[in-house]
Structure formats: C-alpha cells, structure tokens
Amino acid sequence: MNNPNNNYYVISDALSIIGETPIWKIETNELFWIDIYGKKIIRKNLTDGKTSCSIIAECPGCLFLGGGGELAVAAEKNVYLFSNSDGLMLLYPIVPEGERFNDGKVGPDGKLWVGTISPDSKGVLYRVGSDGKYEILLDSMGNSNGLDWNVYKRKFYLNDTYKHVTYAFDYNEEYNLYNRKILRFWGKENPDGMAIDSDGNLFIALFGSGKVVKVNSFDGEIIRQLDFPVPNVTSVLFAHENYDELIVTTAAYNTDLRKYPLAGAVFGVKTSESGFPLNRIKIMEKNVSK
C-alpha cells in the first residue's frame, strides 16, 4: 500500500466539535460545512478568506445545494432552507426515524438521498424529491454515512459507521437499489464521509484513525492513505476549478486539544485524482414556509 506524506494545509483553524459535510459553491467560491454539536453552519469565502458562522436551533446533519445556489440543511426534525437573513425555513416536513438526519447528498436523479442515525439500528435512508414526496430506500441502519454514486457502472456506495461496513449496491434506471453486498468490513475502524473520484475509486474518512483512504470500489482494497494531524477525520469533498483538491473536515469531539491542537479544523490536499461537482436539487418555492 502506498502511503506518502500528503501535503495538507489548513483551510480553517476554527475548530468544530464535529465538523461535517463540506460543500463548495462554485458561483461564489465559498466553502460551507457544519458543526453538528455546535449547531453551526460555517461559511468561508475562498477568494478573500473571510469566514462567518451561523448558529441554528437544531443539530444539522448535512448540507446540500439547490439548483439556484440555495443552501439547505437536513437537521434534527425536518429539512430546511437556510439563509443568513431568514434563518431556517421549512422545506420538507419529514420527521426522521432514528435520532436525527445525518449524512446526505443529492443523487444523480436530482433527489435528496439522506440517512439517519440510530444506536439501536432503527435508522433509514430516505430519498426525497423536489416536491417533498419521499420514500424509504433502506432500513435497519445504524449510522447512515458517506454516500456516492458511480453513474457509469450504476453503482451506489454507502457507509454504516456503527456497523463498520461499506456497502455497494446496483441500481436500475429508476435508481432503485438492489444486490446489496459488503464492499469492505472495517473491523474496529469507523468509515465516515466519502467521495468518489473520476476513476471510480472511493475516498473514505476514517473517524478515530486520523486518515482518509482511497479504496478500490471493485474489491474494497486500500490503494492509498492520507494522514492528518488529528484523530477524528469526518468527511471529504473534491472541490476547486478542476475538482482535484480534497477538502477534509475533522472533529474536536473527545480529543485532547493539547496533544492535537488542530482537531476540528478543515484541511485541503492537492491530489493527482479528480472528482465531480455536487448534484443539486430543484427548490420549489411553494414548499418553503417560514
């Protein structure tokens, strides 16, 4: 296994209790991420370096973008549209099964795929259309996390952090899932956020291990490892002009900050791989209520 010393740099040293789900808005060159337990949405303009933070009423689970650049968040009780001026505005009234919404992304079908977290494995994976109608794709999930698609091979990948597994699925023309298999069982390691590169390999953050690993999506073998100076690495995103820079969020949760002073920071790594822009959902104004 190739394990070079990656040349990471610090994007933000504003420490998050649990930093998660980075997204990049290309129109404004802004990076957004959340602090789950801090109940924060954090924004950094990568052009002028300015950072701002908004505290919201619920623990956020993930962020996603609308087709017009709108920012939305799946949180404890529902899915909301968010703006600095209006705060949280109800978008999809879906009370999640389990403790709260967790990780999610807009799929290649233009719908929001978002999972929930449940210590007793009663979590689910939802698929939500722009009209707010939703369905449950998977149940009996512990901590639905790190999802992405290989649209060329019609493969869908999903982590269950509590069960220490990465799943692989096939999907049909309607994006319905079938033929689930375990791509990799991680033992005691905790697969968290995930992003797919243009070769179909998976970049997976391992919470508690201080690393991001590049995984072969065919056999689950580790190809490469990126190390960070913190134990809890949470999520990854390909961003910037050619989508060849990896954005990595981390957590200060349960960490000795004297030993790991950058725990909870956001890092960047220039890579030889490249990824894809994030999909966006169409936000229908009739669904939004203050």
PDB file of C-alpha atoms in Angstrom:
ATOM      1  CA  MET A   1       0.000   0.000   0.000  1.00  0.00           C
ATOM      2  CA  ASN A   2       1.376   3.388  -0.986  1.00  0.00           C
ATOM      3  CA  ASN A   3       1.405   5.757   1.984  1.00  0.00           C
ATOM      4  CA  PRO A   4       3.093   9.045   1.060  1.00  0.00           C
ATOM      5  CA  ASN A   5       3.282  12.053   3.358  1.00  0.00           C
ATOM      6  CA  ASN A   6       0.490  14.127   1.910  1.00  0.00           C
ATOM      7  CA  ASN A   7       0.983  17.875   1.766  1.00  0.00           C
ATOM      8  CA  TYR A   8      -2.111  19.044   3.587  1.00  0.00           C
ATOM      9  CA  TYR A   9      -2.715  22.667   4.518  1.00  0.00           C
ATOM     10  CA  VAL A  10      -5.160  24.269   6.926  1.00  0.00           C
ATOM     11  CA  ILE A  11      -8.204  25.872   5.309  1.00  0.00           C
ATOM     12  CA  SER A  12      -9.793  26.833   8.607  1.00  0.00           C
ATOM     13  CA  ASP A  13      -8.477  26.560  12.161  1.00  0.00           C
ATOM     14  CA  ALA A  14     -11.885  27.492  13.574  1.00  0.00           C
ATOM     15  CA  LEU A  15     -12.347  24.238  15.470  1.00  0.00           C
ATOM     16  CA  SER A  16     -15.632  22.318  15.239  1.00  0.00           C
ATOM     17  CA  ILE A  17     -16.896  19.852  17.821  1.00  0.00           C
ATOM     18  CA  ILE A  18     -17.911  17.652  14.896  1.00  0.00           C
ATOM     19  CA  GLY A  19     -17.205  19.270  11.539  1.00  0.00           C
ATOM     20  CA  GLU A  20     -19.002  17.526   8.685  1.00  0.00           C
ATOM     21  CA  THR A  21     -20.374  17.532   5.125  1.00  0.00           C
ATOM     22  CA  PRO A  22     -18.306  20.182   3.308  1.00  0.00           C
ATOM     23  CA  ILE A  23     -19.861  21.580   0.136  1.00  0.00           C
ATOM     24  CA  TRP A  24     -18.395  24.024  -2.354  1.00  0.00           C
ATOM     25  CA  LYS A  25     -20.473  26.662  -4.126  1.00  0.00           C
ATOM     26  CA  ILE A  26     -18.672  27.363  -7.375  1.00  0.00           C
ATOM     27  CA  GLU A  27     -20.573  30.588  -8.198  1.00  0.00           C
ATOM     28  CA  THR A  28     -19.213  32.407  -5.158  1.00  0.00           C
ATOM     29  CA  ASN A  29     -16.128  30.247  -4.430  1.00  0.00           C
ATOM     30  CA  GLU A  30     -17.488  29.581  -0.959  1.00  0.00           C
ATOM     31  CA  LEU A  31     -16.944  26.527   1.186  1.00  0.00           C
ATOM     32  CA  PHE A  32     -19.656  25.534   3.658  1.00  0.00           C
ATOM     33  CA  TRP A  33     -19.560  22.946   6.411  1.00  0.00           C
ATOM     34  CA  ILE A  34     -21.405  22.207   9.639  1.00  0.00           C
ATOM     35  CA  ASP A  35     -20.579  21.680  13.291  1.00  0.00           C
ATOM     36  CA  ILE A  36     -23.164  19.140  14.390  1.00  0.00           C
ATOM     37  CA  TYR A  37     -22.981  19.520  18.169  1.00  0.00           C
ATOM     38  CA  GLY A  38     -22.131  23.203  17.902  1.00  0.00           C
ATOM     39  CA  LYS A  39     -25.363  23.680  15.900  1.00  0.00           C
ATOM     40  CA  LYS A  40     -23.456  25.787  13.386  1.00  0.00           C
ATOM     41  CA  ILE A  41     -23.345  26.383   9.663  1.00  0.00           C
ATOM     42  CA  ILE A  42     -19.926  27.747   8.736  1.00  0.00           C
ATOM     43  CA  ARG A  43     -19.054  29.574   5.544  1.00  0.00           C
ATOM     44  CA  LYS A  44     -15.621  30.548   4.210  1.00  0.00           C
ATOM     45  CA  ASN A  45     -15.049  32.629   1.111  1.00  0.00           C
ATOM     46  CA  LEU A  46     -12.018  31.041  -0.521  1.00  0.00           C
ATOM     47  CA  THR A  47     -11.331  34.189  -2.541  1.00  0.00           C
ATOM     48  CA  ASP A  48     -10.983  36.744   0.261  1.00  0.00           C
ATOM     49  CA  GLY A  49     -10.532  34.303   3.157  1.00  0.00           C
ATOM     50  CA  LYS A  50     -13.440  35.676   5.200  1.00  0.00           C
ATOM     51  CA  THR A  51     -15.240  33.237   7.495  1.00  0.00           C
ATOM     52  CA  SER A  52     -18.694  33.576   9.031  1.00  0.00           C
ATOM     53  CA  CYS A  53     -20.749  31.333  11.279  1.00  0.00           C
ATOM     54  CA  SER A  54     -24.493  30.954  11.876  1.00  0.00           C
ATOM     55  CA  ILE A  55     -25.965  29.190  14.899  1.00  0.00           C
ATOM     56  CA  ILE A  56     -29.230  27.357  14.233  1.00  0.00           C
ATOM     57  CA  ALA A  57     -31.864  25.855  16.522  1.00  0.00           C
ATOM     58  CA  GLU A  58     -31.173  22.184  15.733  1.00  0.00           C
ATOM     59  CA  CYS A  59     -28.180  19.927  15.254  1.00  0.00           C
ATOM     60  CA  PRO A  60     -27.540  19.870  11.491  1.00  0.00           C
ATOM     61  CA  GLY A  61     -26.856  16.554   9.786  1.00  0.00           C
ATOM     62  CA  CYS A  62     -25.825  17.618   6.283  1.00  0.00           C
ATOM     63  CA  LEU A  63     -25.905  20.469   3.801  1.00  0.00           C
ATOM     64  CA  PHE A  64     -26.903  20.435   0.137  1.00  0.00           C
ATOM     65  CA  LEU A  65     -27.414  22.969  -2.626  1.00  0.00           C
ATOM     66  CA  GLY A  66     -30.433  23.898  -4.708  1.00  0.00           C
ATOM     67  CA  GLY A  67     -30.241  24.463  -8.438  1.00  0.00           C
ATOM     68  CA  GLY A  68     -30.239  28.229  -7.941  1.00  0.00           C
ATOM     69  CA  GLY A  69     -27.462  28.089  -5.364  1.00  0.00           C
ATOM     70  CA  GLU A  70     -29.785  27.930  -2.365  1.00  0.00           C
ATOM     71  CA  LEU A  71     -28.378  26.364   0.794  1.00  0.00           C
ATOM     72  CA  ALA A  72     -30.440  23.684   2.532  1.00  0.00           C
ATOM     73  CA  VAL A  73     -29.870  21.592   5.649  1.00  0.00           C
ATOM     74  CA  ALA A  74     -31.261  18.316   6.965  1.00  0.00           C
ATOM     75  CA  ALA A  75     -31.368  18.616  10.745  1.00  0.00           C
ATOM     76  CA  GLU A  76     -32.958  17.019  13.805  1.00  0.00           C
ATOM     77  CA  LYS A  77     -36.632  17.386  12.951  1.00  0.00           C
ATOM     78  CA  ASN A  78     -37.057  18.364   9.298  1.00  0.00           C
ATOM     79  CA  VAL A  79     -35.280  19.524   6.142  1.00  0.00           C
ATOM     80  CA  TYR A  80     -34.876  23.292   5.908  1.00  0.00           C
ATOM     81  CA  LEU A  81     -33.853  26.025   3.522  1.00  0.00           C
ATOM     82  CA  PHE A  82     -31.318  28.343   5.157  1.00  0.00           C
ATOM     83  CA  SER A  83     -30.335  31.947   4.611  1.00  0.00           C
ATOM     84  CA  ASN A  84     -28.460  34.466   6.734  1.00  0.00           C
ATOM     85  CA  SER A  85     -31.422  36.851   6.685  1.00  0.00           C
ATOM     86  CA  ASP A  86     -34.271  34.402   7.343  1.00  0.00           C
ATOM     87  CA  GLY A  87     -32.532  31.562   9.195  1.00  0.00           C
ATOM     88  CA  LEU A  88     -34.231  28.165   8.897  1.00  0.00           C
ATOM     89  CA  MET A  89     -37.309  27.931   6.685  1.00  0.00           C
ATOM     90  CA  LEU A  90     -39.204  24.665   6.498  1.00  0.00           C
ATOM     91  CA  LEU A  91     -38.625  22.953   3.153  1.00  0.00           C
ATOM     92  CA  TYR A  92     -39.608  19.299   3.623  1.00  0.00           C
ATOM     93  CA  PRO A  93     -41.610  18.388   6.762  1.00  0.00           C
ATOM     94  CA  ILE A  94     -40.080  14.971   7.331  1.00  0.00           C
ATOM     95  CA  VAL A  95     -39.585  13.918  10.952  1.00  0.00           C
ATOM     96  CA  PRO A  96     -36.728  11.415  10.630  1.00  0.00           C
ATOM     97  CA  GLU A  97     -36.809   7.898  12.004  1.00  0.00           C
ATOM     98  CA  GLY A  98     -33.973   7.476  14.479  1.00  0.00           C
ATOM     99  CA  GLU A  99     -32.302  10.297  16.426  1.00  0.00           C
ATOM    100  CA  ARG A 100     -31.903  12.817  13.584  1.00  0.00           C
ATOM    101  CA  PHE A 101     -30.868  13.243   9.967  1.00  0.00           C
ATOM    102  CA  ASN A 102     -27.222  12.531   9.313  1.00  0.00           C
ATOM    103  CA  ASP A 103     -25.241  12.465   6.069  1.00  0.00           C
ATOM    104  CA  GLY A 104     -26.832  13.052   2.692  1.00  0.00           C
ATOM    105  CA  LYS A 105     -26.261  14.195  -0.885  1.00  0.00           C
ATOM    106  CA  VAL A 106     -28.321  14.985  -3.934  1.00  0.00           C
ATOM    107  CA  GLY A 107     -28.189  11.977  -6.225  1.00  0.00           C
ATOM    108  CA  PRO A 108     -27.784  11.819  -9.996  1.00  0.00           C
ATOM    109  CA  ASP A 109     -31.583  11.512 -10.125  1.00  0.00           C
ATOM    110  CA  GLY A 110     -31.893  15.056  -8.749  1.00  0.00           C
ATOM    111  CA  LYS A 111     -33.373  13.849  -5.455  1.00  0.00           C
ATOM    112  CA  LEU A 112     -32.005  14.176  -1.943  1.00  0.00           C
ATOM    113  CA  TRP A 113     -30.677  10.915  -0.516  1.00  0.00           C
ATOM    114  CA  VAL A 114     -30.301  11.379   3.227  1.00  0.00           C
ATOM    115  CA  GLY A 115     -29.857   8.912   6.058  1.00  0.00           C
ATOM    116  CA  THR A 116     -30.490   8.958   9.784  1.00  0.00           C
ATOM    117  CA  ILE A 117     -28.559   7.904  12.859  1.00  0.00           C
ATOM    118  CA  SER A 118     -29.819   5.338  15.372  1.00  0.00           C
ATOM    119  CA  PRO A 119     -27.750   3.474  18.011  1.00  0.00           C
ATOM    120  CA  ASP A 120     -30.329   0.663  18.031  1.00  0.00           C
ATOM    121  CA  SER A 121     -30.188   0.226  14.232  1.00  0.00           C
ATOM    122  CA  LYS A 122     -33.584   1.735  13.503  1.00  0.00           C
ATOM    123  CA  GLY A 123     -32.184   4.324  11.118  1.00  0.00           C
ATOM    124  CA  VAL A 124     -33.202   4.605   7.472  1.00  0.00           C
ATOM    125  CA  LEU A 125     -32.087   6.039   4.146  1.00  0.00           C
ATOM    126  CA  TYR A 126     -34.624   8.396   2.579  1.00  0.00           C
ATOM    127  CA  ARG A 127     -34.985   9.620  -0.983  1.00  0.00           C
ATOM    128  CA  VAL A 128     -36.768  12.974  -1.240  1.00  0.00           C
ATOM    129  CA  GLY A 129     -37.998  14.592  -4.446  1.00  0.00           C
ATOM    130  CA  SER A 130     -38.130  18.324  -5.130  1.00  0.00           C
ATOM    131  CA  ASP A 131     -41.878  18.180  -4.444  1.00  0.00           C
ATOM    132  CA  GLY A 132     -41.204  16.910  -0.914  1.00  0.00           C
ATOM    133  CA  LYS A 133     -42.507  13.411  -1.535  1.00  0.00           C
ATOM    134  CA  TYR A 134     -40.228  10.813  -0.009  1.00  0.00           C
ATOM    135  CA  GLU A 135     -39.657   7.095   0.252  1.00  0.00           C
ATOM    136  CA  ILE A 136     -37.530   4.849   2.439  1.00  0.00           C
ATOM    137  CA  LEU A 137     -34.870   3.029   0.430  1.00  0.00           C
ATOM    138  CA  LEU A 138     -33.165   1.189   3.307  1.00  0.00           C
ATOM    139  CA  ASP A 139     -33.995   0.459   6.919  1.00  0.00           C
ATOM    140  CA  SER A 140     -32.218  -1.122   9.906  1.00  0.00           C
ATOM    141  CA  MET A 141     -29.345   1.341   9.569  1.00  0.00           C
ATOM    142  CA  GLY A 142     -27.110   2.295  12.481  1.00  0.00           C
ATOM    143  CA  ASN A 143     -25.368   5.420  11.226  1.00  0.00           C
ATOM    144  CA  SER A 144     -26.037   6.091   7.550  1.00  0.00           C
ATOM    145  CA  ASN A 145     -22.981   7.947   6.295  1.00  0.00           C
ATOM    146  CA  GLY A 146     -20.689   8.675   3.351  1.00  0.00           C
ATOM    147  CA  LEU A 147     -22.715   8.030   0.205  1.00  0.00           C
ATOM    148  CA  ASP A 148     -21.878   8.386  -3.500  1.00  0.00           C
ATOM    149  CA  TRP A 149     -22.625   7.011  -6.962  1.00  0.00           C
ATOM    150  CA  ASN A 150     -20.700   5.612  -9.918  1.00  0.00           C
ATOM    151  CA  VAL A 151     -23.079   6.661 -12.676  1.00  0.00           C
ATOM    152  CA  TYR A 152     -21.084   4.859 -15.381  1.00  0.00           C
ATOM    153  CA  LYS A 153     -21.424   1.477 -13.716  1.00  0.00           C
ATOM    154  CA  ARG A 154     -24.724   2.173 -11.926  1.00  0.00           C
ATOM    155  CA  LYS A 155     -23.223   1.540  -8.515  1.00  0.00           C
ATOM    156  CA  PHE A 156     -24.191   3.176  -5.226  1.00  0.00           C
ATOM    157  CA  TYR A 157     -21.971   3.149  -2.143  1.00  0.00           C
ATOM    158  CA  LEU A 158     -22.932   3.771   1.472  1.00  0.00           C
ATOM    159  CA  ASN A 159     -21.169   3.560   4.831  1.00  0.00           C
ATOM    160  CA  ASP A 160     -22.776   2.399   8.056  1.00  0.00           C
ATOM    161  CA  THR A 161     -20.361   3.750  10.627  1.00  0.00           C
ATOM    162  CA  TYR A 162     -21.827   1.889  13.607  1.00  0.00           C
ATOM    163  CA  LYS A 163     -21.657  -1.433  11.757  1.00  0.00           C
ATOM    164  CA  HIS A 164     -18.139  -0.671  10.406  1.00  0.00           C
ATOM    165  CA  VAL A 165     -19.058  -1.524   6.822  1.00  0.00           C
ATOM    166  CA  THR A 166     -19.076  -0.008   3.352  1.00  0.00           C
ATOM    167  CA  TYR A 167     -21.916  -1.334   1.194  1.00  0.00           C
ATOM    168  CA  ALA A 168     -22.099  -1.498  -2.590  1.00  0.00           C
ATOM    169  CA  PHE A 169     -25.409  -1.674  -4.474  1.00  0.00           C
ATOM    170  CA  ASP A 170     -26.517  -1.905  -8.063  1.00  0.00           C
ATOM    171  CA  TYR A 171     -29.310   0.397  -9.194  1.00  0.00           C
ATOM    172  CA  ASN A 172     -31.671   0.441 -12.170  1.00  0.00           C
ATOM    173  CA  GLU A 173     -32.936   3.215 -14.445  1.00  0.00           C
ATOM    174  CA  GLU A 174     -35.292   4.419 -11.705  1.00  0.00           C
ATOM    175  CA  TYR A 175     -32.350   4.481  -9.252  1.00  0.00           C
ATOM    176  CA  ASN A 176     -33.904   1.733  -7.152  1.00  0.00           C
ATOM    177  CA  LEU A 177     -31.313  -0.251  -5.204  1.00  0.00           C
ATOM    178  CA  TYR A 178     -30.724  -3.994  -5.379  1.00  0.00           C
ATOM    179  CA  ASN A 179     -27.993  -6.587  -4.951  1.00  0.00           C
ATOM    180  CA  ARG A 180     -26.507  -5.194  -1.744  1.00  0.00           C
ATOM    181  CA  LYS A 181     -23.110  -6.539  -0.769  1.00  0.00           C
ATOM    182  CA  ILE A 182     -20.422  -5.606   1.729  1.00  0.00           C
ATOM    183  CA  LEU A 183     -17.593  -3.981  -0.184  1.00  0.00           C
ATOM    184  CA  ARG A 184     -15.403  -3.787   2.913  1.00  0.00           C
ATOM    185  CA  PHE A 185     -15.726  -4.652   6.580  1.00  0.00           C
ATOM    186  CA  TRP A 186     -13.512  -2.275   8.531  1.00  0.00           C
ATOM    187  CA  GLY A 187     -13.153  -4.187  11.781  1.00  0.00           C
ATOM    188  CA  LYS A 188     -12.794  -1.617  14.570  1.00  0.00           C
ATOM    189  CA  GLU A 189     -12.348   1.307  12.173  1.00  0.00           C
ATOM    190  CA  ASN A 190     -15.219   3.697  11.511  1.00  0.00           C
ATOM    191  CA  PRO A 191     -15.994   4.666   7.895  1.00  0.00           C
ATOM    192  CA  ASP A 192     -17.490   8.145   7.841  1.00  0.00           C
ATOM    193  CA  GLY A 193     -17.774  10.607   4.926  1.00  0.00           C
ATOM    194  CA  MET A 194     -16.977   9.547   1.369  1.00  0.00           C
ATOM    195  CA  ALA A 195     -16.376  10.929  -2.127  1.00  0.00           C
ATOM    196  CA  ILE A 196     -15.841   9.143  -5.427  1.00  0.00           C
ATOM    197  CA  ASP A 197     -13.147  10.100  -7.940  1.00  0.00           C
ATOM    198  CA  SER A 198     -13.314  10.067 -11.734  1.00  0.00           C
ATOM    199  CA  ASP A 199     -11.770   6.570 -11.840  1.00  0.00           C
ATOM    200  CA  GLY A 200     -14.494   5.167  -9.623  1.00  0.00           C
ATOM    201  CA  ASN A 201     -12.328   4.845  -6.502  1.00  0.00           C
ATOM    202  CA  LEU A 202     -13.704   5.847  -3.114  1.00  0.00           C
ATOM    203  CA  PHE A 203     -12.068   8.297  -0.719  1.00  0.00           C
ATOM    204  CA  ILE A 204     -13.308   7.417   2.769  1.00  0.00           C
ATOM    205  CA  ALA A 205     -12.693   9.313   6.011  1.00  0.00           C
ATOM    206  CA  LEU A 206     -11.995   7.017   8.954  1.00  0.00           C
ATOM    207  CA  PHE A 207     -13.208   8.527  12.216  1.00  0.00           C
ATOM    208  CA  GLY A 208     -10.779   7.787  15.040  1.00  0.00           C
ATOM    209  CA  SER A 209      -7.924   6.774  12.729  1.00  0.00           C
ATOM    210  CA  GLY A 210      -6.619  10.160  11.569  1.00  0.00           C
ATOM    211  CA  LYS A 211      -6.711   9.253   7.913  1.00  0.00           C
ATOM    212  CA  VAL A 212      -8.522   9.244   4.617  1.00  0.00           C
ATOM    213  CA  VAL A 213      -8.078   6.135   2.489  1.00  0.00           C
ATOM    214  CA  LYS A 214      -8.514   5.612  -1.224  1.00  0.00           C
ATOM    215  CA  VAL A 215     -10.416   2.368  -1.776  1.00  0.00           C
ATOM    216  CA  ASN A 216     -10.857   0.267  -4.887  1.00  0.00           C
ATOM    217  CA  SER A 217     -14.622   0.200  -5.447  1.00  0.00           C
ATOM    218  CA  PHE A 218     -14.428  -3.231  -7.083  1.00  0.00           C
ATOM    219  CA  ASP A 219     -12.719  -5.281  -4.352  1.00  0.00           C
ATOM    220  CA  GLY A 220     -12.583  -2.933  -1.344  1.00  0.00           C
ATOM    221  CA  GLU A 221      -8.795  -2.936  -1.147  1.00  0.00           C
ATOM    222  CA  ILE A 222      -6.989   0.159   0.118  1.00  0.00           C
ATOM    223  CA  ILE A 223      -4.918   1.839  -2.605  1.00  0.00           C
ATOM    224  CA  ARG A 224      -3.584   4.896  -0.802  1.00  0.00           C
ATOM    225  CA  GLN A 225      -3.657   6.550   2.595  1.00  0.00           C
ATOM    226  CA  LEU A 226      -3.623  10.224   3.533  1.00  0.00           C
ATOM    227  CA  ASP A 227      -2.656  11.038   7.135  1.00  0.00           C
ATOM    228  CA  PHE A 228      -3.753  14.060   9.162  1.00  0.00           C
ATOM    229  CA  PRO A 229      -2.542  15.502  12.486  1.00  0.00           C
ATOM    230  CA  VAL A 230      -5.863  14.772  14.223  1.00  0.00           C
ATOM    231  CA  PRO A 231      -7.577  11.521  15.221  1.00  0.00           C
ATOM    232  CA  ASN A 232     -11.156  12.192  14.092  1.00  0.00           C
ATOM    233  CA  VAL A 233     -11.451  12.717  10.340  1.00  0.00           C
ATOM    234  CA  THR A 234     -15.091  13.057   9.337  1.00  0.00           C
ATOM    235  CA  SER A 235     -15.795  13.869   5.677  1.00  0.00           C
ATOM    236  CA  VAL A 236     -14.276  14.595   2.280  1.00  0.00           C
ATOM    237  CA  LEU A 237     -15.129  16.589  -0.829  1.00  0.00           C
ATOM    238  CA  PHE A 238     -13.483  17.159  -4.207  1.00  0.00           C
ATOM    239  CA  ALA A 239     -13.524  20.889  -4.949  1.00  0.00           C
ATOM    240  CA  HIS A 240     -11.923  23.800  -6.803  1.00  0.00           C
ATOM    241  CA  GLU A 241     -11.642  24.513 -10.501  1.00  0.00           C
ATOM    242  CA  ASN A 242     -10.665  21.044 -11.682  1.00  0.00           C
ATOM    243  CA  TYR A 243     -12.118  19.205  -8.680  1.00  0.00           C
ATOM    244  CA  ASP A 244      -8.603  17.983  -7.900  1.00  0.00           C
ATOM    245  CA  GLU A 245      -8.338  19.189  -4.332  1.00  0.00           C
ATOM    246  CA  LEU A 246      -9.652  17.197  -1.415  1.00  0.00           C
ATOM    247  CA  ILE A 247     -11.407  19.131   1.344  1.00  0.00           C
ATOM    248  CA  VAL A 248     -11.306  17.255   4.664  1.00  0.00           C
ATOM    249  CA  THR A 249     -13.357  18.080   7.770  1.00  0.00           C
ATOM    250  CA  THR A 250     -12.460  16.864  11.257  1.00  0.00           C
ATOM    251  CA  ALA A 251     -13.822  16.809  14.814  1.00  0.00           C
ATOM    252  CA  ALA A 252     -12.550  18.018  18.171  1.00  0.00           C
ATOM    253  CA  TYR A 253     -15.016  15.685  19.875  1.00  0.00           C
ATOM    254  CA  ASN A 254     -13.467  13.580  22.638  1.00  0.00           C
ATOM    255  CA  THR A 255      -9.961  14.785  21.718  1.00  0.00           C
ATOM    256  CA  ASP A 256      -7.091  16.149  23.818  1.00  0.00           C
ATOM    257  CA  LEU A 257      -6.580  19.562  22.211  1.00  0.00           C
ATOM    258  CA  ARG A 258      -3.219  19.991  23.932  1.00  0.00           C
ATOM    259  CA  LYS A 259      -1.990  16.958  22.028  1.00  0.00           C
ATOM    260  CA  TYR A 260      -3.997  17.623  18.838  1.00  0.00           C
ATOM    261  CA  PRO A 261      -4.440  21.418  18.613  1.00  0.00           C
ATOM    262  CA  LEU A 262      -5.891  21.213  15.078  1.00  0.00           C
ATOM    263  CA  ALA A 263      -8.626  18.714  15.937  1.00  0.00           C
ATOM    264  CA  GLY A 264     -11.811  20.147  14.442  1.00  0.00           C
ATOM    265  CA  ALA A 265     -10.019  22.099  11.704  1.00  0.00           C
ATOM    266  CA  VAL A 266     -10.661  21.861   7.953  1.00  0.00           C
ATOM    267  CA  PHE A 267      -7.803  20.754   5.710  1.00  0.00           C
ATOM    268  CA  GLY A 268      -7.058  20.837   1.997  1.00  0.00           C
ATOM    269  CA  VAL A 269      -4.934  18.402  -0.004  1.00  0.00           C
ATOM    270  CA  LYS A 270      -3.928  18.786  -3.638  1.00  0.00           C
ATOM    271  CA  THR A 271      -4.378  15.397  -5.334  1.00  0.00           C
ATOM    272  CA  SER A 272      -3.499  13.718  -8.601  1.00  0.00           C
ATOM    273  CA  GLU A 273      -7.089  12.432  -8.670  1.00  0.00           C
ATOM    274  CA  SER A 274     -10.154  14.463  -9.506  1.00  0.00           C
ATOM    275  CA  GLY A 275     -13.797  14.228  -8.575  1.00  0.00           C
ATOM    276  CA  PHE A 276     -17.122  15.624  -9.719  1.00  0.00           C
ATOM    277  CA  PRO A 277     -19.291  18.659  -8.957  1.00  0.00           C
ATOM    278  CA  LEU A 278     -22.084  18.060  -6.476  1.00  0.00           C
ATOM    279  CA  ASN A 279     -25.569  17.383  -7.791  1.00  0.00           C
ATOM    280  CA  ARG A 280     -28.254  19.915  -6.904  1.00  0.00           C
ATOM    281  CA  ILE A 281     -31.940  19.623  -6.172  1.00  0.00           C
ATOM    282  CA  LYS A 282     -34.590  21.912  -7.627  1.00  0.00           C
ATOM    283  CA  ILE A 283     -36.013  24.038  -4.816  1.00  0.00           C
ATOM    284  CA  MET A 284     -39.733  24.627  -5.333  1.00  0.00           C
ATOM    285  CA  GLU A 285     -40.746  27.896  -3.683  1.00  0.00           C
ATOM    286  CA  LYS A 286     -44.233  26.617  -2.885  1.00  0.00           C
ATOM    287  CA  ASN A 287     -42.648  24.117  -0.484  1.00  0.00           C
ATOM    288  CA  VAL A 288     -40.874  26.792   1.572  1.00  0.00           C
ATOM    289  CA  SER A 289     -42.503  28.187   4.705  1.00  0.00           C
ATOM    290  CA  LYS A 290     -41.126  30.407   7.447  1.00  0.00           C
TER     291      LYS A 290
END
